[in-house]
PDB file of C-alpha atoms in Angstrom:
ATOM      1  CA  MET A  31       0.000   0.000   0.000  1.00 80.00           C
ATOM      2  CA  ASP A  32       1.133   3.554  -0.722  1.00 79.00           C
ATOM      3  CA  PRO A  33       2.932   5.036   2.340  1.00 80.00           C
ATOM      4  CA  ARG A  34       0.853   8.233   2.111  1.00 84.00           C
ATOM      5  CA  LYS A  35      -2.350   6.159   2.232  1.00 88.00           C
ATOM      6  CA  ILE A  36      -1.006   4.182   5.203  1.00 88.00           C
ATOM      7  CA  PHE A  37      -0.184   7.450   7.002  1.00 89.00           C
ATOM      8  CA  LEU A  38      -3.644   8.900   6.378  1.00 91.00           C
ATOM      9  CA  ILE A  39      -5.414   5.708   7.457  1.00 91.00           C
ATOM     10  CA  GLU A  40      -3.336   5.621  10.639  1.00 93.00           C
ATOM     11  CA  LEU A  41      -4.142   9.295  11.195  1.00 94.00           C
ATOM     12  CA  HIS A  42      -7.867   8.481  11.307  1.00 93.00           C
ATOM     13  CA  GLU A  43      -7.151   5.787  13.915  1.00 94.00           C
ATOM     14  CA  ILE A  44      -5.155   8.295  15.983  1.00 95.00           C
ATOM     15  CA  ILE A  45      -8.051  10.766  15.781  1.00 95.00           C
ATOM     16  CA  LYS A  46     -10.562   8.110  16.878  1.00 94.00           C
ATOM     17  CA  ASN A  47      -8.352   7.009  19.763  1.00 94.00           C
ATOM     18  CA  SER A  48      -7.831  10.624  20.834  1.00 94.00           C
ATOM     19  CA  SER A  49     -11.569  11.282  20.944  1.00 94.00           C
ATOM     20  CA  GLU A  50     -12.066   8.144  23.047  1.00 94.00           C
ATOM     21  CA  GLU A  51      -9.305   9.312  25.378  1.00 92.00           C
ATOM     22  CA  ILE A  52     -11.105  12.627  25.824  1.00 93.00           C
ATOM     23  CA  ARG A  53     -14.278  10.691  26.649  1.00 93.00           C
ATOM     24  CA  ASN A  54     -12.349   8.818  29.343  1.00 92.00           C
ATOM     25  CA  HIS A  55     -10.946  12.089  30.717  1.00 91.00           C
ATOM     26  CA  LEU A  56     -14.474  13.458  31.017  1.00 93.00           C
ATOM     27  CA  VAL A  57     -15.793  10.337  32.708  1.00 93.00           C
ATOM     28  CA  SER A  58     -12.853  10.142  35.138  1.00 92.00           C
ATOM     29  CA  PRO A  59     -11.230  13.575  35.284  1.00 91.00           C
ATOM     30  CA  SER A  60      -7.895  13.845  37.065  1.00 89.00           C
ATOM     31  CA  GLU A  61      -4.960  16.212  37.220  1.00 84.00           C
ATOM     32  CA  ASP A  62      -2.813  13.264  36.115  1.00 84.00           C
ATOM     33  CA  ASN A  63      -4.762  12.585  32.893  1.00 83.00           C
ATOM     34  CA  ILE A  64      -2.870  15.301  31.006  1.00 85.00           C
ATOM     35  CA  VAL A  65       0.660  14.320  30.034  1.00 83.00           C
ATOM     36  CA  TRP A  66       2.186  17.680  29.133  1.00 84.00           C
ATOM     37  CA  ASP A  67       2.621  20.008  32.116  1.00 86.00           C
ATOM     38  CA  GLU A  68       1.552  23.098  30.176  1.00 86.00           C
ATOM     39  CA  PHE A  69      -1.989  21.678  29.862  1.00 89.00           C
ATOM     40  CA  LYS A  70      -2.388  20.052  33.290  1.00 90.00           C
ATOM     41  CA  LEU A  71      -5.820  20.598  34.784  1.00 92.00           C
ATOM     42  CA  SER A  72      -6.091  22.554  38.001  1.00 91.00           C
ATOM     43  CA  GLU A  73      -7.910  21.112  41.005  1.00 92.00           C
ATOM     44  CA  GLU A  74     -10.734  23.556  40.272  1.00 94.00           C
ATOM     45  CA  GLU A  75     -11.017  22.346  36.674  1.00 93.00           C
ATOM     46  CA  VAL A  76     -11.047  18.686  37.757  1.00 93.00           C
ATOM     47  CA  ALA A  77     -13.754  19.448  40.331  1.00 94.00           C
ATOM     48  CA  ALA A  78     -15.853  21.242  37.705  1.00 94.00           C
ATOM     49  CA  LEU A  79     -15.636  18.254  35.356  1.00 94.00           C
ATOM     50  CA  LYS A  80     -16.529  15.841  38.145  1.00 93.00           C
ATOM     51  CA  LYS A  81     -19.740  17.809  38.734  1.00 94.00           C
ATOM     52  CA  CYS A  82     -20.846  17.121  35.162  1.00 93.00           C
ATOM     53  CA  LYS A  83     -22.778  13.922  34.734  1.00 89.00           C
ATOM     54  CA  PHE A  84     -22.225  13.111  31.065  1.00 93.00           C
ATOM     55  CA  ASP A  85     -24.499  10.353  29.801  1.00 95.00           C
ATOM     56  CA  ASP A  86     -23.601   8.121  26.817  1.00 96.00           C
ATOM     57  CA  VAL A  87     -25.422  10.360  24.320  1.00 97.00           C
ATOM     58  CA  ALA A  88     -23.570  13.470  25.513  1.00 95.00           C
ATOM     59  CA  LEU A  89     -20.246  11.607  25.473  1.00 96.00           C
ATOM     60  CA  SER A  90     -20.946  10.371  21.935  1.00 96.00           C
ATOM     61  CA  ALA A  91     -21.687  13.935  20.845  1.00 96.00           C
ATOM     62  CA  ILE A  92     -18.472  15.161  22.452  1.00 96.00           C
ATOM     63  CA  GLU A  93     -16.449  12.396  20.767  1.00 95.00           C
ATOM     64  CA  LYS A  94     -17.914  13.266  17.355  1.00 96.00           C
ATOM     65  CA  THR A  95     -17.253  16.963  17.913  1.00 96.00           C
ATOM     66  CA  VAL A  96     -13.672  16.259  18.962  1.00 95.00           C
ATOM     67  CA  ARG A  97     -13.046  13.953  16.000  1.00 95.00           C
ATOM     68  CA  ASP A  98     -14.435  16.539  13.584  1.00 95.00           C
ATOM     69  CA  THR A  99     -12.325  19.274  15.159  1.00 95.00           C
ATOM     70  CA  ILE A 100      -9.114  17.217  15.164  1.00 96.00           C
ATOM     71  CA  LEU A 101      -9.719  16.167  11.550  1.00 95.00           C
ATOM     72  CA  GLY A 102     -10.278  19.804  10.617  1.00 94.00           C
ATOM     73  CA  ALA A 103      -7.033  20.755  12.370  1.00 95.00           C
ATOM     74  CA  PHE A 104      -5.113  18.140  10.408  1.00 95.00           C
ATOM     75  CA  HIS A 105      -6.795  19.289   7.192  1.00 95.00           C
ATOM     76  CA  ASP A 106      -5.666  22.853   7.906  1.00 95.00           C
ATOM     77  CA  ALA A 107      -2.137  21.657   8.741  1.00 94.00           C
ATOM     78  CA  PHE A 108      -1.969  19.648   5.524  1.00 94.00           C
ATOM     79  CA  SER A 109      -3.249  22.668   3.583  1.00 94.00           C
ATOM     80  CA  LEU A 110      -0.302  24.585   5.004  1.00 93.00           C
ATOM     81  CA  LEU A 111       2.057  21.753   4.040  1.00 93.00           C
ATOM     82  CA  ASP A 112       0.565  21.695   0.530  1.00 94.00           C
ATOM     83  CA  ALA A 113       0.920  25.509   0.283  1.00 94.00           C
ATOM     84  CA  VAL A 114      -2.758  26.035  -0.508  1.00 95.00           C
ATOM     85  CA  THR A 115      -2.889  28.299   2.562  1.00 93.00           C
ATOM     86  CA  ASP A 116      -0.284  30.661   3.981  1.00 93.00           C
ATOM     87  CA  PRO A 117       1.063  30.837   7.543  1.00 91.00           C
ATOM     88  CA  GLU A 118      -1.058  33.086   9.751  1.00 89.00           C
ATOM     89  CA  VAL A 119       1.075  33.489  12.872  1.00 87.00           C
ATOM     90  CA  VAL A 120       4.557  33.954  11.404  1.00 87.00           C
ATOM     91  CA  GLU A 121       5.081  36.953   9.143  1.00 86.00           C
ATOM     92  CA  LEU A 122       6.676  35.913   5.860  1.00 87.00           C
ATOM     93  CA  TYR A 123       8.772  38.044   3.553  1.00 89.00           C
ATOM     94  CA  ASP A 124       8.747  35.488   0.728  1.00 91.00           C
ATOM     95  CA  THR A 125       6.130  33.285  -0.889  1.00 93.00           C
ATOM     96  CA  TRP A 126       5.160  30.266   1.205  1.00 93.00           C
ATOM     97  CA  LEU A 127       6.062  27.154  -0.796  1.00 93.00           C
ATOM     98  CA  GLY A 128       4.913  24.583   1.733  1.00 92.00           C
ATOM     99  CA  LEU A 129       6.766  21.500   2.849  1.00 90.00           C
ATOM    100  CA  THR A 130       6.928  17.916   1.740  1.00 87.00           C
ATOM    101  CA  LEU A 131       6.969  14.771   3.816  1.00 82.00           C
ATOM    102  CA  SER A 132       8.865  11.927   2.254  1.00 81.00           C
ATOM    103  CA  GLU A 133      10.018   8.440   3.020  1.00 79.00           C
ATOM    104  CA  PRO A 134      13.466   8.450   4.623  1.00 78.00           C
ATOM    105  CA  ASN A 135      16.377   7.225   2.579  1.00 76.00           C
ATOM    106  CA  GLU A 136      19.840   6.016   3.518  1.00 69.00           C
ATOM    107  CA  GLU A 137      21.491   9.273   2.446  1.00 68.00           C
ATOM    108  CA  GLU A 138      19.602  11.471   4.910  1.00 63.00           C
ATOM    109  CA  GLU A 139      21.311  12.545   8.096  1.00 61.00           C
ATOM    110  CA  GLU A 140      20.600  10.416  11.133  1.00 63.00           C
ATOM    111  CA  ASN A 141      20.439  13.460  13.399  1.00 58.00           C
ATOM    112  CA  GLU A 142      17.700  15.240  11.476  1.00 70.00           C
ATOM    113  CA  GLY A 143      15.013  16.481  13.850  1.00 75.00           C
ATOM    114  CA  PHE A 144      11.841  14.475  14.274  1.00 81.00           C
ATOM    115  CA  LEU A 145       8.537  16.323  14.034  1.00 82.00           C
ATOM    116  CA  HIS A 146       7.042  14.413  16.967  1.00 84.00           C
ATOM    117  CA  ASP A 147       9.804  15.867  19.147  1.00 83.00           C
ATOM    118  CA  GLU A 148       9.768  19.335  17.604  1.00 85.00           C
ATOM    119  CA  VAL A 149       6.005  19.833  17.962  1.00 85.00           C
ATOM    120  CA  TYR A 150       6.246  20.290  21.741  1.00 84.00           C
ATOM    121  CA  ASP A 151       9.225  22.658  21.497  1.00 83.00           C
ATOM    122  CA  ALA A 152       7.390  24.669  18.841  1.00 87.00           C
ATOM    123  CA  TYR A 153       4.656  25.442  21.364  1.00 88.00           C
ATOM    124  CA  TRP A 154       6.952  27.993  22.976  1.00 88.00           C
ATOM    125  CA  ASP A 155       7.785  29.541  19.581  1.00 88.00           C
ATOM    126  CA  TRP A 156       4.061  29.761  18.817  1.00 87.00           C
ATOM    127  CA  SER A 157       3.344  31.306  22.197  1.00 87.00           C
ATOM    128  CA  GLU A 158       6.074  33.894  21.651  1.00 87.00           C
ATOM    129  CA  GLN A 159       4.706  34.780  18.191  1.00 86.00           C
ATOM    130  CA  ARG A 160       1.161  35.124  19.543  1.00 84.00           C
ATOM    131  CA  ASN A 161       2.298  37.320  22.402  1.00 84.00           C
ATOM    132  CA  LYS A 162       4.330  39.479  20.017  1.00 79.00           C
ATOM    133  CA  ASP A 163       1.242  39.998  17.846  1.00 66.00           C
ATOM    134  CA  GLU A 164      -0.873  40.961  20.885  1.00 71.00           C
ATOM    135  CA  ASP A 165       1.591  43.685  21.991  1.00 66.00           C
TER     136      ASP A 165
END
């Protein structure tokens, strides 16, 4: 199967699993449910979620909403990769040409950064850009 197709199929599984994880967080909220410290829930937020009594219909609606939103976010990210949209946060002085994702080959450097690592570090760059725009 085409690697791009495999990636996109796996992406839909990741989205589904993420929406189910959110369901579980709503059913059993905890400060420890969030992995990244920047998004940890406060005691007040956990208490507020515990007060909510989500039934199966509400949880299903939340899961569908989350899946649609995550899919839309990936669509927007891929549109940026494909250069059919331009960056909105970072000011460019040249034409945005997008990026390509490709299968690794033996000639590529072993120390090239991995996106799954860089995405967390980029949060701080994004935050800085947003704060600069708000000043």
